[in-house]
PDB file of C-alpha atoms in Angstrom:
ATOM      1  CA  MET D   1      15.597 -45.707  23.454  1.00  0.00           C
ATOM      2  CA  ASN D   2      14.812 -48.919  25.334  1.00  0.00           C
ATOM      3  CA  LEU D   3      17.035 -49.759  28.256  1.00  0.00           C
ATOM      4  CA  GLU D   4      16.881 -53.417  27.233  1.00  0.00           C
ATOM      5  CA  ASN D   5      18.558 -52.569  23.924  1.00  0.00           C
ATOM      6  CA  LEU D   6      21.466 -50.696  25.452  1.00  0.00           C
ATOM      7  CA  GLN D   7      24.758 -52.509  25.304  1.00  0.00           C
ATOM      8  CA  ASN D   8      27.199 -52.573  28.149  1.00  0.00           C
ATOM      9  CA  VAL D   9      29.092 -49.319  28.211  1.00  0.00           C
ATOM     10  CA  GLY D  10      32.286 -48.883  30.183  1.00  0.00           C
ATOM     11  CA  GLY D  11      31.756 -52.174  31.910  1.00  0.00           C
ATOM     12  CA  LYS D  12      28.311 -51.200  33.205  1.00  0.00           C
ATOM     13  CA  THR D  13      24.985 -52.813  32.404  1.00  0.00           C
ATOM     14  CA  SER D  14      22.029 -50.877  31.073  1.00  0.00           C
ATOM     15  CA  THR D  15      20.473 -50.787  34.532  1.00  0.00           C
ATOM     16  CA  GLU D  16      23.567 -49.000  35.867  1.00  0.00           C
ATOM     17  CA  LEU D  17      23.411 -46.162  33.350  1.00  0.00           C
ATOM     18  CA  GLU D  18      22.526 -42.685  34.681  1.00  0.00           C
ATOM     19  CA  TRP D  19      20.464 -39.813  33.284  1.00  0.00           C
ATOM     20  CA  ASN D  20      22.591 -36.657  32.943  1.00  0.00           C
ATOM     21  CA  GLY D  21      19.691 -34.163  32.580  1.00  0.00           C
ATOM     22  CA  THR D  22      20.298 -33.238  28.928  1.00  0.00           C
ATOM     23  CA  ASN D  23      18.483 -36.073  27.109  1.00  0.00           C
ATOM     24  CA  ILE D  24      21.795 -37.994  26.902  1.00  0.00           C
ATOM     25  CA  TRP D  25      22.407 -41.374  28.483  1.00  0.00           C
ATOM     26  CA  LYS D  26      25.959 -41.781  29.832  1.00  0.00           C
ATOM     27  CA  PRO D  27      27.792 -44.616  31.584  1.00  0.00           C
ATOM     28  CA  ASP D  28      28.546 -44.326  35.249  1.00  0.00           C
ATOM     29  CA  VAL D  29      32.247 -43.949  34.678  1.00  0.00           C
ATOM     30  CA  LEU D  30      34.624 -41.190  35.650  1.00  0.00           C
ATOM     31  CA  LEU D  31      34.593 -38.538  32.937  1.00  0.00           C
ATOM     32  CA  ASP D  32      36.158 -35.150  33.418  1.00  0.00           C
ATOM     33  CA  LYS D  33      34.095 -32.053  32.551  1.00  0.00           C
ATOM     34  CA  LYS D  34      35.928 -31.498  29.272  1.00  0.00           C
ATOM     35  CA  GLN D  35      35.053 -34.991  28.079  1.00  0.00           C
ATOM     36  CA  GLN D  36      31.399 -34.523  29.082  1.00  0.00           C
ATOM     37  CA  LEU D  37      31.232 -31.188  27.262  1.00  0.00           C
ATOM     38  CA  HIS D  38      32.823 -32.775  24.227  1.00  0.00           C
ATOM     39  CA  LYS D  39      30.166 -35.477  24.164  1.00  0.00           C
ATOM     40  CA  VAL D  40      27.179 -33.229  24.841  1.00  0.00           C
ATOM     41  CA  SER D  41      27.887 -29.929  23.050  1.00  0.00           C
ATOM     42  CA  PRO D  42      27.581 -31.114  19.408  1.00  0.00           C
ATOM     43  CA  ILE D  43      24.027 -32.389  19.989  1.00  0.00           C
ATOM     44  CA  VAL D  44      22.993 -29.317  21.954  1.00  0.00           C
ATOM     45  CA  CYS D  45      24.477 -27.013  19.291  1.00  0.00           C
ATOM     46  CA  VAL D  46      22.645 -28.820  16.508  1.00  0.00           C
ATOM     47  CA  ARG D  47      19.363 -28.408  18.380  1.00  0.00           C
ATOM     48  CA  LEU D  48      20.012 -24.718  19.010  1.00  0.00           C
ATOM     49  CA  ILE D  49      20.857 -24.137  15.349  1.00  0.00           C
ATOM     50  CA  ASP D  50      17.695 -25.968  14.261  1.00  0.00           C
ATOM     51  CA  ASN D  51      15.553 -23.855  16.602  1.00  0.00           C
ATOM     52  CA  MET D  52      17.144 -20.603  15.396  1.00  0.00           C
ATOM     53  CA  THR D  53      16.631 -21.658  11.777  1.00  0.00           C
ATOM     54  CA  LEU D  54      12.937 -22.334  12.401  1.00  0.00           C
ATOM     55  CA  VAL D  55      12.496 -18.944  14.076  1.00  0.00           C
ATOM     56  CA  LEU D  56      14.227 -17.120  11.190  1.00  0.00           C
ATOM     57  CA  LEU D  57      12.169 -19.016   8.626  1.00  0.00           C
ATOM     58  CA  GLY D  58       8.989 -18.074  10.505  1.00  0.00           C
ATOM     59  CA  VAL D  59       9.890 -14.370  10.522  1.00  0.00           C
ATOM     60  CA  LEU D  60      10.821 -14.475   6.831  1.00  0.00           C
ATOM     61  CA  LEU D  61       7.528 -16.173   5.965  1.00  0.00           C
ATOM     62  CA  GLN D  62       5.547 -13.463   7.787  1.00  0.00           C
ATOM     63  CA  LEU D  63       7.414 -10.727   5.886  1.00  0.00           C
ATOM     64  CA  LEU D  64       6.778 -12.464   2.570  1.00  0.00           C
ATOM     65  CA  VAL D  65       3.066 -12.839   3.329  1.00  0.00           C
ATOM     66  CA  ALA D  66       2.771  -9.146   4.279  1.00  0.00           C
ATOM     67  CA  ALA D  67       4.654  -8.027   1.162  1.00  0.00           C
ATOM     68  CA  TRP D  68       2.548 -10.229  -1.107  1.00  0.00           C
ATOM     69  CA  ALA D  69      -0.679  -8.952   0.477  1.00  0.00           C
ATOM     70  CA  GLN D  70       0.410  -5.363  -0.175  1.00  0.00           C
ATOM     71  CA  TYR D  71       1.401  -6.136  -3.776  1.00  0.00           C
ATOM     72  CA  ASP D  72      -1.779  -8.109  -4.392  1.00  0.00           C
ATOM     73  CA  TYR D  73      -3.967  -5.297  -3.028  1.00  0.00           C
ATOM     74  CA  TYR D  74      -2.483  -2.481  -5.077  1.00  0.00           C
ATOM     75  CA  SER D  75      -1.524  -4.423  -8.209  1.00  0.00           C
ATOM     76  CA  GLN D  76      -5.132  -5.363  -8.982  1.00  0.00           C
ATOM     77  CA  HIS D  77      -6.534  -1.847  -9.348  1.00  0.00           C
ATOM     78  CA  ASP D  78      -9.409  -1.939 -11.782  1.00  0.00           C
ATOM     79  CA  TYR D  79      -9.204   0.556 -14.652  1.00  0.00           C
ATOM     80  CA  THR D  80     -12.516   1.357 -16.282  1.00  0.00           C
ATOM     81  CA  ASP D  81     -13.689   0.679 -19.844  1.00  0.00           C
ATOM     82  CA  GLU D  82     -12.125  -1.645 -22.365  1.00  0.00           C
ATOM     83  CA  ASP D  83     -10.354   1.185 -24.198  1.00  0.00           C
ATOM     84  CA  ARG D  84      -8.922   2.359 -20.825  1.00  0.00           C
ATOM     85  CA  TRP D  85     -10.137   5.966 -21.127  1.00  0.00           C
ATOM     86  CA  VAL D  86     -13.075   7.739 -19.489  1.00  0.00           C
ATOM     87  CA  ASN D  87     -13.135  10.607 -22.003  1.00  0.00           C
ATOM     88  CA  LEU D  88     -12.328  11.653 -25.539  1.00  0.00           C
ATOM     89  CA  PHE D  89     -10.099  14.662 -26.232  1.00  0.00           C
ATOM     90  CA  ARG D  90     -11.883  17.986 -25.599  1.00  0.00           C
ATOM     91  CA  GLN D  91     -14.730  16.079 -23.938  1.00  0.00           C
ATOM     92  CA  GLY D  92     -16.017  16.493 -20.388  1.00  0.00           C
ATOM     93  CA  PHE D  93     -16.408  13.528 -18.058  1.00  0.00           C
ATOM     94  CA  ASN D  94     -17.748  12.540 -14.668  1.00  0.00           C
ATOM     95  CA  PHE D  95     -16.073   9.559 -13.017  1.00  0.00           C
ATOM     96  CA  GLN D  96     -16.954   7.932  -9.691  1.00  0.00           C
ATOM     97  CA  CYS D  97     -15.498   4.794  -8.133  1.00  0.00           C
ATOM     98  CA  PRO D  98     -17.979   2.066  -7.189  1.00  0.00           C
ATOM     99  CA  HIS D  99     -19.522   2.476  -3.737  1.00  0.00           C
ATOM    100  CA  GLY D 100     -16.983   1.819  -0.971  1.00  0.00           C
ATOM    101  CA  GLN D 101     -13.950   2.262  -3.235  1.00  0.00           C
ATOM    102  CA  VAL D 102     -11.376   5.054  -3.669  1.00  0.00           C
ATOM    103  CA  VAL D 103      -8.966   6.104  -6.428  1.00  0.00           C
ATOM    104  CA  VAL D 104      -5.536   4.425  -6.247  1.00  0.00           C
ATOM    105  CA  ALA D 105      -4.327   4.668  -9.870  1.00  0.00           C
ATOM    106  CA  ILE D 106      -4.335   7.422 -12.510  1.00  0.00           C
ATOM    107  CA  ARG D 107      -3.449   7.172 -16.200  1.00  0.00           C
ATOM    108  CA  SER D 108      -3.319   9.937 -18.804  1.00  0.00           C
ATOM    109  CA  THR D 109      -2.013  10.709 -22.298  1.00  0.00           C
ATOM    110  CA  PHE D 110      -1.451  14.147 -23.879  1.00  0.00           C
ATOM    111  CA  SER D 111      -2.085  15.413 -27.415  1.00  0.00           C
ATOM    112  CA  LYS D 112      -0.878  18.784 -28.684  1.00  0.00           C
ATOM    113  CA  LYS D 113      -2.936  18.362 -31.862  1.00  0.00           C
ATOM    114  CA  GLU D 114      -6.137  17.808 -29.875  1.00  0.00           C
ATOM    115  CA  GLY D 115      -6.190  21.199 -28.202  1.00  0.00           C
ATOM    116  CA  SER D 116      -3.335  20.362 -25.817  1.00  0.00           C
ATOM    117  CA  ASP D 117      -5.767  18.124 -23.993  1.00  0.00           C
ATOM    118  CA  ARG D 118      -5.520  14.820 -22.143  1.00  0.00           C
ATOM    119  CA  ARG D 119      -7.449  11.592 -22.011  1.00  0.00           C
ATOM    120  CA  TRP D 120      -7.827  10.133 -18.536  1.00  0.00           C
ATOM    121  CA  ASN D 121      -8.570   6.886 -16.762  1.00  0.00           C
ATOM    122  CA  TYR D 122      -8.719   5.895 -13.096  1.00  0.00           C
ATOM    123  CA  GLY D 123      -8.300   2.708 -11.083  1.00  0.00           C
ATOM    124  CA  CYS D 124     -10.222   2.088  -7.859  1.00  0.00           C
ATOM    125  CA  MET D 125      -9.858  -0.336  -4.960  1.00  0.00           C
ATOM    126  CA  PRO D 126     -12.119  -1.096  -1.956  1.00  0.00           C
ATOM    127  CA  THR D 127     -11.167   0.504   1.337  1.00  0.00           C
ATOM    128  CA  PRO D 128     -10.202  -1.845   4.209  1.00  0.00           C
ATOM    129  CA  HIS D 129     -13.043  -3.774   5.801  1.00  0.00           C
ATOM    130  CA  GLU D 130     -12.540  -2.038   9.154  1.00  0.00           C
ATOM    131  CA  PHE D 131     -13.410   1.320   7.526  1.00  0.00           C
ATOM    132  CA  GLY D 132     -16.976   0.162   7.038  1.00  0.00           C
ATOM    133  CA  GLU D 133     -19.353   1.867   4.615  1.00  0.00           C
ATOM    134  CA  PRO D 134     -18.844   5.518   3.564  1.00  0.00           C
ATOM    135  CA  THR D 135     -20.658   7.878   5.908  1.00  0.00           C
ATOM    136  CA  GLU D 136     -21.284  10.432   3.150  1.00  0.00           C
ATOM    137  CA  CYS D 137     -19.972  11.463  -0.287  1.00  0.00           C
ATOM    138  CA  TRP D 138     -20.006  14.867  -2.024  1.00  0.00           C
ATOM    139  CA  TRP D 139     -18.499  17.023  -4.800  1.00  0.00           C
ATOM    140  CA  GLU D 140     -15.963  19.660  -3.759  1.00  0.00           C
ATOM    141  CA  ASP D 141     -15.856  23.191  -5.248  1.00  0.00           C
ATOM    142  CA  ILE D 142     -14.791  23.644  -8.874  1.00  0.00           C
ATOM    143  CA  ASN D 143     -11.153  24.522  -9.610  1.00  0.00           C
ATOM    144  CA  ARG D 144     -11.151  26.879 -12.594  1.00  0.00           C
ATOM    145  CA  ALA D 145      -9.293  26.291 -15.878  1.00  0.00           C
ATOM    146  CA  GLY D 146      -6.079  28.167 -16.642  1.00  0.00           C
ATOM    147  CA  MET D 147      -5.203  28.615 -12.946  1.00  0.00           C
ATOM    148  CA  GLU D 148      -2.907  26.922 -10.462  1.00  0.00           C
ATOM    149  CA  TRP D 149      -4.749  25.512  -7.475  1.00  0.00           C
ATOM    150  CA  TYR D 150      -4.572  23.418  -4.312  1.00  0.00           C
ATOM    151  CA  GLN D 151      -7.483  21.411  -2.989  1.00  0.00           C
ATOM    152  CA  LYS D 152      -8.010  18.686  -0.391  1.00  0.00           C
ATOM    153  CA  CYS D 153     -11.217  16.816   0.429  1.00  0.00           C
ATOM    154  CA  SER D 154     -12.940  18.473   3.390  1.00  0.00           C
ATOM    155  CA  ASN D 155     -14.197  16.533   6.443  1.00  0.00           C
ATOM    156  CA  ASN D 156     -11.307  14.046   6.190  1.00  0.00           C
ATOM    157  CA  GLY D 157     -12.699  12.748   2.907  1.00  0.00           C
ATOM    158  CA  LEU D 158     -10.860  10.491   0.449  1.00  0.00           C
ATOM    159  CA  VAL D 159     -10.847  11.038  -3.338  1.00  0.00           C
ATOM    160  CA  ALA D 160     -13.297   8.626  -4.977  1.00  0.00           C
ATOM    161  CA  GLY D 161     -13.827  10.361  -8.318  1.00  0.00           C
ATOM    162  CA  PHE D 162     -13.195  13.286 -10.675  1.00  0.00           C
ATOM    163  CA  SER D 163     -15.301  15.591 -12.817  1.00  0.00           C
ATOM    164  CA  SER D 164     -13.798  17.759 -15.567  1.00  0.00           C
ATOM    165  CA  GLN D 165     -14.863  20.071 -18.391  1.00  0.00           C
ATOM    166  CA  TYR D 166     -12.625  21.259 -21.266  1.00  0.00           C
ATOM    167  CA  PHE D 167     -12.482  24.905 -22.436  1.00  0.00           C
ATOM    168  CA  ASP D 168     -11.174  25.768 -25.906  1.00  0.00           C
ATOM    169  CA  SER D 169     -10.685  29.402 -24.904  1.00  0.00           C
ATOM    170  CA  VAL D 170      -7.864  28.537 -22.476  1.00  0.00           C
ATOM    171  CA  LEU D 171      -6.912  25.058 -23.762  1.00  0.00           C
ATOM    172  CA  ASP D 172      -7.325  23.688 -20.258  1.00  0.00           C
ATOM    173  CA  ARG D 173      -9.812  21.964 -17.965  1.00  0.00           C
ATOM    174  CA  GLU D 174     -11.676  22.771 -14.792  1.00  0.00           C
ATOM    175  CA  TRP D 175     -11.706  20.076 -12.110  1.00  0.00           C
ATOM    176  CA  GLN D 176     -13.786  18.783  -9.215  1.00  0.00           C
ATOM    177  CA  PHE D 177     -13.022  16.074  -6.661  1.00  0.00           C
ATOM    178  CA  TYR D 178     -15.624  13.541  -5.595  1.00  0.00           C
ATOM    179  CA  CYS D 179     -14.921  12.760  -1.918  1.00  0.00           C
ATOM    180  CA  CYS D 180     -16.163  10.176   0.576  1.00  0.00           C
ATOM    181  CA  ARG D 181     -15.848  10.169   4.360  1.00  0.00           C
ATOM    182  CA  TYR D 182     -15.614   7.075   6.536  1.00  0.00           C
ATOM    183  CA  LYS D 183     -17.087   7.539  10.034  1.00  0.00           C
ATOM    184  CA  LYS D 184     -14.860   9.954  11.926  1.00  0.00           C
ATOM    185  CA  ARG D 185     -11.484   8.740  10.683  1.00  0.00           C
ATOM    186  CA  CYS D 186      -8.789  11.445  10.573  1.00  0.00           C
ATOM    187  CA  SER D 187      -5.812  11.772   8.251  1.00  0.00           C
ATOM    188  CA  TYR D 188      -2.177  11.984   9.371  1.00  0.00           C
ATOM    189  CA  SER D 189       1.364  11.494   8.001  1.00  0.00           C
ATOM    190  CA  CYS D 190       0.443  13.297   4.783  1.00  0.00           C
ATOM    191  CA  TRP D 191       2.910  13.932   1.959  1.00  0.00           C
ATOM    192  CA  LEU D 192       3.000  15.093  -1.649  1.00  0.00           C
ATOM    193  CA  THR D 193       3.856  12.749  -4.504  1.00  0.00           C
ATOM    194  CA  GLN D 194       6.306  13.665  -7.247  1.00  0.00           C
ATOM    195  CA  ASP D 195       5.052  15.611 -10.248  1.00  0.00           C
ATOM    196  CA  TYR D 196       2.731  13.753 -12.638  1.00  0.00           C
ATOM    197  CA  PRO D 197       3.686  14.014 -15.447  1.00  0.00           C
ATOM    198  CA  GLY D 198       7.391  14.468 -14.756  1.00  0.00           C
ATOM    199  CA  HIS D 199       7.531  16.966 -17.642  1.00  0.00           C
ATOM    200  CA  TYR D 200       4.741  18.758 -19.480  1.00  0.00           C
ATOM    201  CA  GLY D 201       3.324  16.741 -22.368  1.00  0.00           C
ATOM    202  CA  GLU D 202       4.428  13.325 -21.041  1.00  0.00           C
ATOM    203  CA  ASP D 203       2.139  10.388 -20.339  1.00  0.00           C
ATOM    204  CA  VAL D 204       1.045   9.620 -16.778  1.00  0.00           C
ATOM    205  CA  ASP D 205       0.821   6.189 -15.168  1.00  0.00           C
ATOM    206  CA  MET D 206       0.618   6.607 -11.402  1.00  0.00           C
ATOM    207  CA  VAL D 207      -0.220   3.791  -8.975  1.00  0.00           C
ATOM    208  CA  LEU D 208      -0.382   4.342  -5.221  1.00  0.00           C
ATOM    209  CA  TYR D 209       1.733   1.408  -3.999  1.00  0.00           C
ATOM    210  CA  SER D 210       2.152   2.748  -0.443  1.00  0.00           C
ATOM    211  CA  TYR D 211      -0.036   0.394   1.594  1.00  0.00           C
ATOM    212  CA  GLY D 212      -2.401   2.174   4.003  1.00  0.00           C
ATOM    213  CA  TYR D 213      -2.154   5.548   2.230  1.00  0.00           C
ATOM    214  CA  TYR D 214      -4.998   7.268   0.393  1.00  0.00           C
ATOM    215  CA  ILE D 215      -5.361  10.223  -2.005  1.00  0.00           C
ATOM    216  CA  ARG D 216      -6.978  13.224  -0.289  1.00  0.00           C
ATOM    217  CA  GLY D 217      -6.419  15.926  -2.906  1.00  0.00           C
ATOM    218  CA  ALA D 218      -3.835  17.563  -5.150  1.00  0.00           C
ATOM    219  CA  THR D 219      -1.884  20.682  -5.945  1.00  0.00           C
ATOM    220  CA  THR D 220      -1.349  21.593  -9.612  1.00  0.00           C
ATOM    221  CA  THR D 221       0.716  23.954 -11.756  1.00  0.00           C
ATOM    222  CA  PHE D 222      -0.275  25.136 -15.226  1.00  0.00           C
ATOM    223  CA  SER D 223       2.076  26.045 -18.080  1.00  0.00           C
ATOM    224  CA  GLY D 224       0.826  28.851 -20.308  1.00  0.00           C
ATOM    225  CA  VAL D 225       3.384  27.779 -22.944  1.00  0.00           C
ATOM    226  CA  ASP D 226       2.773  24.031 -23.020  1.00  0.00           C
ATOM    227  CA  ARG D 227      -0.911  24.384 -22.073  1.00  0.00           C
ATOM    228  CA  ASP D 228      -0.523  21.380 -19.814  1.00  0.00           C
ATOM    229  CA  ARG D 229      -0.825  20.749 -16.088  1.00  0.00           C
ATOM    230  CA  GLN D 230       1.409  18.950 -13.562  1.00  0.00           C
ATOM    231  CA  TRP D 231      -0.126  17.292 -10.496  1.00  0.00           C
ATOM    232  CA  LYS D 232       1.213  16.465  -7.055  1.00  0.00           C
ATOM    233  CA  TYR D 233      -1.255  14.298  -5.158  1.00  0.00           C
ATOM    234  CA  ILE D 234      -1.828  14.699  -1.421  1.00  0.00           C
ATOM    235  CA  VAL D 235      -1.482  11.253   0.137  1.00  0.00           C
ATOM    236  CA  CYS D 236      -2.303  10.460   3.779  1.00  0.00           C
ATOM    237  CA  ARG D 237      -2.745   7.640   6.263  1.00  0.00           C
ATOM    238  CA  MET D 238      -6.026   7.352   8.166  1.00  0.00           C
ATOM    239  CA  THR D 239      -6.456   6.689  11.887  1.00  0.00           C
ATOM    240  CA  ASP D 240      -7.717   3.319  13.122  1.00  0.00           C
ATOM    241  CA  PHE D 241     -10.032   5.115  15.540  1.00  0.00           C
ATOM    242  CA  ASP D 242     -12.621   7.903  15.438  1.00  0.00           C
ATOM    243  CA  CYS D 243     -11.376  11.420  16.178  1.00  0.00           C
ATOM    244  CA  GLU D 244     -13.075  14.702  16.963  1.00  0.00           C
ATOM    245  CA  PHE D 245     -11.750  16.804  14.072  1.00  0.00           C
ATOM    246  CA  GLU D 246     -14.485  17.440  11.502  1.00  0.00           C
ATOM    247  CA  ASN D 247     -12.245  19.153   8.965  1.00  0.00           C
ATOM    248  CA  PHE D 248      -8.573  18.227   9.059  1.00  0.00           C
TER     249      PHE D 248
END
């Protein structure tokens, strides 16, 4: 505001106006404190409200960006094959994620007529850039058909594939995990998912939406009546630093 454009206020010229220290010009007239507060507080309050609004909008924007990044990462899992299955009923299969990727989604459908067997498909996603390239990958021991079992990738490995063979004699499959290790990263904060399927004979469509968690193995139960298997997957976080535990 130019001083030359100020009109006389309270009988004073523009050159006799004082600066009150709060970006407000006021006439050099006797005003009690209540009057000064009345004149200043609305402007100050508006500015404070504007600043608080900007801060809240900034925080909300950061939360939205983080949520969208998580959704975008885990909603674009890439299932294999156009028909969305890696095997036919009663057929063996060997599935591996592309190099540097791990399993984040599992789909399955059951058929009583086809030997109480399932067709399977898997979705993979790349691991975070800071993980780097896999240090090594390997096949774990075979888990026999017709039995309940628990298995986790050794050497802090992450599940990057499955191998399975069907046996008519027991109407069940044997299973192997394909695991990959990344440097010396260790797992922590592990938990078990719910049962997949929820009931024997139901379809499975499981996606790991928990950002920063990875499948490390599974525990399964087998029904001799339904000739079907329920899975609970072992899901863990991985450290951001190298650790000394070789098998954890």
